[in-house]
PDB file of C-alpha atoms in Angstrom:
ATOM      1  CA  MET A   1       5.482  -9.769  -9.005  1.00  0.00           C
ATOM      2  CA  LEU A   2       7.643  -7.583  -6.754  1.00  0.00           C
ATOM      3  CA  THR A   3      10.732  -5.460  -7.523  1.00  0.00           C
ATOM      4  CA  ILE A   4      12.785  -3.522  -4.960  1.00  0.00           C
ATOM      5  CA  THR A   5      15.133  -0.759  -6.213  1.00  0.00           C
ATOM      6  CA  GLU A   6      17.275   1.706  -4.145  1.00  0.00           C
ATOM      7  CA  ASP A   7      18.834   4.897  -5.397  1.00  0.00           C
ATOM      8  CA  GLY A   8      20.364   7.483  -3.199  1.00  0.00           C
ATOM      9  CA  GLY A   9      18.553   6.810   0.011  1.00  0.00           C
ATOM     10  CA  ARG A  10      15.210   6.214  -1.713  1.00  0.00           C
ATOM     11  CA  ALA A  11      13.807   2.639  -1.843  1.00  0.00           C
ATOM     12  CA  THR A  12      10.926   1.769  -4.147  1.00  0.00           C
ATOM     13  CA  VAL A  13       8.910  -1.404  -3.787  1.00  0.00           C
ATOM     14  CA  ASP A  14       7.067  -1.989  -7.092  1.00  0.00           C
ATOM     15  CA  LEU A  15       4.249  -4.448  -6.692  1.00  0.00           C
ATOM     16  CA  GLN A  16       2.535  -5.533  -9.867  1.00  0.00           C
ATOM     17  CA  SER A  17       0.477  -8.410  -8.482  1.00  0.00           C
ATOM     18  CA  GLY A  18      -0.112 -10.146  -5.101  1.00  0.00           C
ATOM     19  CA  GLN A  19       0.352  -8.805  -1.636  1.00  0.00           C
ATOM     20  CA  VAL A  20       3.252  -7.380   0.397  1.00  0.00           C
ATOM     21  CA  GLY A  21       3.523  -6.640   4.106  1.00  0.00           C
ATOM     22  CA  LEU A  22       6.049  -4.178   5.418  1.00  0.00           C
ATOM     23  CA  ALA A  23       7.178  -2.986   8.822  1.00  0.00           C
ATOM     24  CA  VAL A  24       9.406   0.115   8.908  1.00  0.00           C
ATOM     25  CA  VAL A  25      11.028   1.462  12.108  1.00  0.00           C
ATOM     26  CA  ARG A  26      11.285   5.187  11.573  1.00  0.00           C
ATOM     27  CA  GLN A  27      13.994   5.525  14.101  1.00  0.00           C
ATOM     28  CA  ARG A  28      16.270   3.389  12.024  1.00  0.00           C
ATOM     29  CA  MET A  29      15.822   5.597   8.905  1.00  0.00           C
ATOM     30  CA  LYS A  30      18.434   8.200   8.292  1.00  0.00           C
ATOM     31  CA  PRO A  31      17.394  11.855   7.467  1.00  0.00           C
ATOM     32  CA  GLY A  32      16.378  12.067   3.849  1.00  0.00           C
ATOM     33  CA  GLU A  33      15.753   8.312   3.420  1.00  0.00           C
ATOM     34  CA  SER A  34      12.336   7.357   2.019  1.00  0.00           C
ATOM     35  CA  ILE A  35      10.450   4.259   1.040  1.00  0.00           C
ATOM     36  CA  GLU A  36       7.646   4.120  -1.514  1.00  0.00           C
ATOM     37  CA  ILE A  37       5.354   1.207  -2.318  1.00  0.00           C
ATOM     38  CA  ARG A  38       4.078   1.649  -5.985  1.00  0.00           C
ATOM     39  CA  THR A  39       1.204  -0.420  -7.538  1.00  0.00           C
ATOM     40  CA  PRO A  40      -0.581   0.153 -10.917  1.00  0.00           C
ATOM     41  CA  HIS A  41      -2.983   2.296  -9.098  1.00  0.00           C
ATOM     42  CA  ALA A  42      -1.414   3.941  -6.024  1.00  0.00           C
ATOM     43  CA  VAL A  43       1.618   5.100  -4.322  1.00  0.00           C
ATOM     44  CA  ALA A  44       2.064   4.699  -0.526  1.00  0.00           C
ATOM     45  CA  ALA A  45       4.869   6.765   1.130  1.00  0.00           C
ATOM     46  CA  VAL A  46       6.151   5.021   4.165  1.00  0.00           C
ATOM     47  CA  ARG A  47       7.055   6.820   7.365  1.00  0.00           C
ATOM     48  CA  GLY A  48       7.564   4.351  10.111  1.00  0.00           C
ATOM     49  CA  THR A  49       4.607   2.056   9.690  1.00  0.00           C
ATOM     50  CA  VAL A  50       3.238  -1.454   9.549  1.00  0.00           C
ATOM     51  CA  LEU A  51       1.120  -2.026   6.451  1.00  0.00           C
ATOM     52  CA  VAL A  52      -0.231  -4.498   3.918  1.00  0.00           C
ATOM     53  CA  VAL A  53      -0.706  -3.628   0.187  1.00  0.00           C
ATOM     54  CA  GLU A  54      -2.501  -6.032  -2.054  1.00  0.00           C
ATOM     55  CA  ILE A  55      -3.532  -5.899  -5.628  1.00  0.00           C
ATOM     56  CA  VAL A  56      -7.059  -7.258  -6.157  1.00  0.00           C
ATOM     57  CA  PRO A  57      -7.640  -8.614  -9.743  1.00  0.00           C
ATOM     58  CA  GLY A  58     -10.931  -7.648 -11.417  1.00  0.00           C
ATOM     59  CA  ALA A  59     -13.575 -10.345 -11.842  1.00  0.00           C
ATOM     60  CA  SER A  60     -12.830 -10.858 -15.493  1.00  0.00           C
ATOM     61  CA  GLU A  61      -9.071 -10.723 -15.033  1.00  0.00           C
ATOM     62  CA  GLU A  62      -9.010 -14.111 -13.350  1.00  0.00           C
ATOM     63  CA  SER A  63     -10.192 -15.662 -16.590  1.00  0.00           C
ATOM     64  CA  GLN A  64      -8.839 -12.937 -19.014  1.00  0.00           C
ATOM     65  CA  PRO A  65      -5.778 -11.109 -17.673  1.00  0.00           C
ATOM     66  CA  GLY A  66      -5.796  -7.481 -18.345  1.00  0.00           C
ATOM     67  CA  ALA A  67      -9.418  -7.244 -19.155  1.00  0.00           C
ATOM     68  CA  GLY A  68     -10.979  -6.363 -15.787  1.00  0.00           C
ATOM     69  CA  ALA A  69     -10.839  -3.382 -13.446  1.00  0.00           C
ATOM     70  CA  ALA A  70      -8.282  -4.355 -10.795  1.00  0.00           C
ATOM     71  CA  SER A  71      -7.708  -2.265  -7.656  1.00  0.00           C
ATOM     72  CA  THR A  72      -5.230  -1.800  -4.790  1.00  0.00           C
ATOM     73  CA  ASN A  73      -6.087  -2.091  -1.162  1.00  0.00           C
ATOM     74  CA  VAL A  74      -3.794  -0.323   1.295  1.00  0.00           C
ATOM     75  CA  HIS A  75      -4.250  -1.416   4.894  1.00  0.00           C
ATOM     76  CA  LEU A  76      -2.446   0.590   7.643  1.00  0.00           C
ATOM     77  CA  LEU A  77      -1.957  -1.457  10.861  1.00  0.00           C
ATOM     78  CA  HIS A  78       0.241   1.018  12.835  1.00  0.00           C
ATOM     79  CA  GLY A  79       1.555   4.529  12.121  1.00  0.00           C
ATOM     80  CA  LYS A  80       0.874   7.116   9.534  1.00  0.00           C
ATOM     81  CA  LEU A  81       0.859   6.783   5.705  1.00  0.00           C
ATOM     82  CA  ASP A  82       0.264   9.012   2.724  1.00  0.00           C
ATOM     83  CA  VAL A  83      -1.467   7.384  -0.185  1.00  0.00           C
ATOM     84  CA  SER A  84      -2.041   8.920  -3.613  1.00  0.00           C
ATOM     85  CA  LEU A  85      -3.161   7.755  -7.004  1.00  0.00           C
ATOM     86  CA  LEU A  86      -0.226   6.826  -9.251  1.00  0.00           C
ATOM     87  CA  SER A  87      -1.677   9.208 -11.845  1.00  0.00           C
ATOM     88  CA  ASP A  88      -1.990  12.126  -9.239  1.00  0.00           C
ATOM     89  CA  PRO A  89       0.820  11.916  -6.696  1.00  0.00           C
ATOM     90  CA  ALA A  90       0.367  15.654  -5.771  1.00  0.00           C
ATOM     91  CA  HIS A  91      -2.900  14.934  -3.833  1.00  0.00           C
ATOM     92  CA  PRO A  92      -2.270  12.289  -1.216  1.00  0.00           C
ATOM     93  CA  ILE A  93      -4.686  11.341   1.609  1.00  0.00           C
ATOM     94  CA  GLN A  94      -3.325  10.397   4.995  1.00  0.00           C
ATOM     95  CA  LEU A  95      -4.181   7.094   6.709  1.00  0.00           C
ATOM     96  CA  GLU A  96      -3.842   6.698  10.467  1.00  0.00           C
ATOM     97  CA  SER A  97      -3.462   3.426  12.345  1.00  0.00           C
ATOM     98  CA  LEU A  98      -6.086   0.876  11.653  1.00  0.00           C
ATOM     99  CA  GLN A  99      -7.552   2.412   8.527  1.00  0.00           C
ATOM    100  CA  SER A 100      -7.856   1.229   4.920  1.00  0.00           C
ATOM    101  CA  VAL A 101      -8.427   2.598   1.475  1.00  0.00           C
ATOM    102  CA  THR A 102      -8.924   1.158  -2.020  1.00  0.00           C
ATOM    103  CA  ALA A 103      -7.486   2.840  -5.057  1.00  0.00           C
ATOM    104  CA  SER A 104      -8.572   2.145  -8.747  1.00  0.00           C
ATOM    105  CA  SER A 105      -7.062   3.513 -11.813  1.00  0.00           C
ATOM    106  CA  HIS A 106      -9.046   6.690 -11.592  1.00  0.00           C
ATOM    107  CA  ALA A 107     -10.050   7.314  -7.884  1.00  0.00           C
ATOM    108  CA  LEU A 108      -9.205   6.721  -4.312  1.00  0.00           C
ATOM    109  CA  GLY A 109     -11.974   5.290  -2.231  1.00  0.00           C
ATOM    110  CA  THR A 110     -13.271   6.525   1.091  1.00  0.00           C
ATOM    111  CA  VAL A 111     -10.991   5.960   4.119  1.00  0.00           C
ATOM    112  CA  ARG A 112     -12.559   3.341   6.272  1.00  0.00           C
ATOM    113  CA  PRO A 113     -11.765   1.674   9.644  1.00  0.00           C
ATOM    114  CA  LEU A 114      -9.743  -1.551   9.550  1.00  0.00           C
ATOM    115  CA  THR A 115     -11.803  -3.653  11.864  1.00  0.00           C
ATOM    116  CA  ARG A 116     -10.543  -7.071  13.215  1.00  0.00           C
ATOM    117  CA  ARG A 117     -12.661  -8.868  10.674  1.00  0.00           C
ATOM    118  CA  ARG A 118     -11.216  -6.848   7.776  1.00  0.00           C
ATOM    119  CA  ARG A 119      -7.552  -7.037   8.805  1.00  0.00           C
ATOM    120  CA  PRO A 120      -5.435  -8.860   6.169  1.00  0.00           C
ATOM    121  CA  ARG A 121      -3.915 -12.104   7.211  1.00  0.00           C
ATOM    122  CA  SER A 122      -0.360 -12.854   6.325  1.00  0.00           C
ATOM    123  CA  ARG A 123       0.130 -15.691   3.717  1.00  0.00           C
ATOM    124  CA  ARG A 124       3.098 -17.803   4.218  1.00  0.00           C
ATOM    125  CA  THR A 125       4.421 -19.983   1.374  1.00  0.00           C
TER     126      THR A 125
END
């Protein structure tokens, strides 16, 4: 489920399940404009980037929704991106091009390189 809201130059993409890809051209943003992608686990502050954010259900969630430990994968293809826990937005980590991180309800994982094998593929419906 995906919801997009805009209020006073601030756009928020709220992703509750699934995957979203986003390309933002920094030069087209006006001063003071911002875009955030929010999941149940993390917040990604977009600053002229190409990224994919996906929610990965826990193993038991597939058979019993809400029962497992889901996580959020943030994959940065190009640019820079601040990622923080939804519960602790004051302590972001910065991703650089071709880096990835996984967020759970309680912790951000280790930043890792995004290799060709690990790059997310776009899904078309």
